[in-house]
Amino acid sequence: MTISRARRNLRIILGIMLMLSLSFFSTAVYFRIQTKQKNISILSIAPTLFQLDIYQHRALAYFSDKDGQFKIAKKMIRQGIFSRVYSDSGTIMLKDLAESGHAPSQTYYANILIRFPPQSEENRAAARNYLQLAAAQNYTPAQEILNDLDKHE
């Protein structure tokens, strides 16, 4: 009995996913046992766990459309409360989306440039540029922010 090429490829993909799932499960069990026995401190492995979580977010973003990537970037920025690597990675992802022409990302990134340090003239000019690009796409929130900026200047 022959197996079609598509079915064989599906089996290979499912096998790889099974192996990844089992390795993740065994790693999670290992770390759980080691932390219960006080052999490993959570604080010592936290940076590695955060980095692995960032890789997971990036993998999800790779298979998402621009709106999905935008949601993932915002989530990572919000998770910056746990570790700065989250907010840095989310900001980089958001900047890449803004540079690719995604209007909501341009507006959100412009808000970050305006509201958070370092608040320099260069950042304000870049924020205004992103807002103008988003407003040119008839993105209403960007137009409103531009109007507010014009009123205050």
CSV table of C-alpha atoms in Angstrom, one decimal:
chain,number,residue,atom,x,y,z
A,1,MET,CA,0.0,0.0,0.0
A,2,THR,CA,1.4,3.3,-1.0
A,3,ILE,CA,1.0,6.5,0.9
A,4,SER,CA,0.4,9.7,-1.0
A,5,ARG,CA,3.1,12.4,-0.8
A,6,ALA,CA,0.7,14.9,1.0
A,7,ARG,CA,-0.2,12.3,3.7
A,8,ARG,CA,3.5,11.4,4.1
A,9,ASN,CA,4.4,15.1,4.5
A,10,LEU,CA,1.6,15.5,7.0
A,11,ARG,CA,2.9,12.5,9.0
A,12,ILE,CA,6.4,14.0,9.1
A,13,ILE,CA,5.1,17.3,10.3
A,14,LEU,CA,2.9,15.7,13.0
A,15,GLY,CA,5.9,13.6,14.1
A,16,ILE,CA,8.1,16.6,14.4
A,17,MET,CA,5.3,18.4,16.4
A,18,LEU,CA,5.0,15.4,18.7
A,19,MET,CA,8.7,15.3,19.3
A,20,LEU,CA,8.8,19.0,20.1
A,21,SER,CA,5.8,18.6,22.5
A,22,LEU,CA,7.4,15.7,24.3
A,23,SER,CA,10.7,17.6,24.7
A,24,PHE,CA,8.9,20.6,26.0
A,25,PHE,CA,6.9,18.4,28.4
A,26,SER,CA,10.0,16.6,29.7
A,27,THR,CA,11.8,19.9,30.1
A,28,ALA,CA,8.9,21.4,32.1
A,29,VAL,CA,8.8,18.3,34.3
A,30,TYR,CA,12.6,18.4,34.9
A,31,PHE,CA,12.5,22.1,35.9
A,32,ARG,CA,9.5,21.6,38.1
A,33,ILE,CA,11.2,18.7,40.0
A,34,GLN,CA,14.5,20.7,40.2
A,35,THR,CA,12.8,23.8,41.6
A,36,LYS,CA,10.8,21.7,44.1
A,37,GLN,CA,14.0,20.1,45.3
A,38,LYS,CA,15.6,23.6,45.5
A,39,ASN,CA,18.4,22.5,43.1
A,40,ILE,CA,17.5,25.4,40.7
A,41,SER,CA,16.4,28.9,41.6
A,42,ILE,CA,13.6,30.4,39.6
A,43,LEU,CA,15.6,33.7,39.5
A,44,SER,CA,18.5,31.9,37.9
A,45,ILE,CA,16.5,30.5,35.0
A,46,ALA,CA,14.0,33.4,34.6
A,47,PRO,CA,16.0,35.2,31.8
A,48,THR,CA,16.2,31.9,29.8
A,49,LEU,CA,12.5,31.3,30.2
A,50,PHE,CA,11.7,34.8,29.2
A,51,GLN,CA,13.9,34.4,26.1
A,52,LEU,CA,12.2,31.1,25.2
A,53,ASP,CA,8.8,32.8,25.5
A,54,ILE,CA,9.9,35.6,23.2
A,55,TYR,CA,11.0,33.0,20.6
A,56,GLN,CA,7.5,31.5,20.9
A,57,HIS,CA,5.9,34.9,20.4
A,58,ARG,CA,8.1,35.5,17.3
A,59,ALA,CA,7.1,32.0,15.9
A,60,LEU,CA,3.5,32.9,16.3
A,61,ALA,CA,4.0,36.2,14.7
A,62,TYR,CA,5.7,34.6,11.7
A,63,PHE,CA,2.6,32.7,10.9
A,64,SER,CA,0.2,35.6,11.5
A,65,ASP,CA,-1.0,38.4,9.3
A,66,LYS,CA,0.0,42.0,10.1
A,67,ASP,CA,-3.0,42.5,12.5
A,68,GLY,CA,-2.0,39.4,14.3
A,69,GLN,CA,1.6,40.5,14.5
A,70,PHE,CA,0.4,43.9,15.8
A,71,LYS,CA,-1.6,42.1,18.6
A,72,ILE,CA,1.5,40.0,19.5
A,73,ALA,CA,3.8,43.0,19.6
A,74,LYS,CA,1.3,44.9,21.9
A,75,LYS,CA,1.1,41.9,24.2
A,76,MET,CA,4.9,41.7,24.4
A,77,ILE,CA,5.1,45.4,25.2
A,78,ARG,CA,2.6,45.0,28.0
A,79,GLN,CA,4.5,42.0,29.3
A,80,GLY,CA,7.5,44.3,29.7
A,81,ILE,CA,6.4,44.6,33.3
A,82,PHE,CA,7.9,41.2,33.9
A,83,SER,CA,11.2,41.8,32.1
A,84,ARG,CA,12.5,44.5,29.9
A,85,VAL,CA,13.4,42.0,27.1
A,86,TYR,CA,9.7,41.6,26.4
A,87,SER,CA,9.1,45.3,25.9
A,88,ASP,CA,12.3,45.7,23.9
A,89,SER,CA,11.4,42.8,21.6
A,90,GLY,CA,7.8,44.0,21.2
A,91,THR,CA,9.0,47.5,20.4
A,92,ILE,CA,11.3,46.1,17.7
A,93,MET,CA,8.5,44.1,16.2
A,94,LEU,CA,6.2,47.1,16.3
A,95,LYS,CA,8.8,49.3,14.6
A,96,ASP,CA,9.3,46.7,11.8
A,97,LEU,CA,5.5,46.7,11.3
A,98,ALA,CA,5.3,50.5,11.3
A,99,GLU,CA,8.1,50.6,8.7
A,100,SER,CA,6.2,48.1,6.6
A,101,GLY,CA,3.3,50.5,6.4
A,102,HIS,CA,0.8,49.0,8.9
A,103,ALA,CA,-1.3,52.1,10.0
A,104,PRO,CA,-2.2,50.9,13.5
A,105,SER,CA,1.4,50.0,14.2
A,106,GLN,CA,2.6,53.3,12.9
A,107,THR,CA,0.2,55.1,15.3
A,108,TYR,CA,1.0,52.9,18.3
A,109,TYR,CA,4.7,53.2,17.7
A,110,ALA,CA,4.4,57.0,17.3
A,111,ASN,CA,2.6,57.1,20.7
A,112,ILE,CA,5.5,55.2,22.2
A,113,LEU,CA,8.0,57.7,20.7
A,114,ILE,CA,6.0,60.7,22.0
A,115,ARG,CA,5.2,59.5,25.5
A,116,PHE,CA,8.2,57.5,26.7
A,117,PRO,CA,11.9,58.5,27.2
A,118,PRO,CA,14.0,59.6,25.6
A,119,GLN,CA,11.7,62.4,24.5
A,120,SER,CA,13.9,64.1,22.0
A,121,GLU,CA,13.2,66.3,19.0
A,122,GLU,CA,14.4,63.4,16.8
A,123,ASN,CA,11.8,61.1,18.3
A,124,ARG,CA,9.0,63.6,18.0
A,125,ALA,CA,9.9,64.2,14.3
A,126,ALA,CA,9.9,60.4,13.7
A,127,ALA,CA,6.6,60.1,15.5
A,128,ARG,CA,5.0,62.8,13.4
A,129,ASN,CA,6.3,61.1,10.3
A,130,TYR,CA,4.7,57.8,11.3
A,131,LEU,CA,1.5,59.5,12.2
A,132,GLN,CA,1.5,61.3,8.8
A,133,LEU,CA,2.0,58.0,7.0
A,134,ALA,CA,-0.9,56.4,8.9
A,135,ALA,CA,-3.1,59.4,8.3
A,136,ALA,CA,-2.4,59.2,4.6
A,137,GLN,CA,-4.0,55.8,4.7
A,138,ASN,CA,-7.1,57.4,6.2
A,139,TYR,CA,-6.5,55.9,9.6
A,140,THR,CA,-8.7,58.0,11.9
A,141,PRO,CA,-6.8,57.6,15.2
A,142,ALA,CA,-3.6,58.9,13.5
A,143,GLN,CA,-5.5,61.9,12.1
A,144,GLU,CA,-6.9,62.7,15.5
A,145,ILE,CA,-3.5,62.6,17.2
A,146,LEU,CA,-2.0,64.7,14.4
A,147,ASN,CA,-4.8,67.3,15.0
A,148,ASP,CA,-4.1,67.3,18.7
A,149,LEU,CA,-0.3,67.7,18.1
A,150,ASP,CA,-1.0,70.6,15.8
A,151,LYS,CA,-3.2,72.3,18.4
A,152,HIS,CA,-0.5,72.0,21.1
A,153,GLU,CA,2.3,73.4,18.9
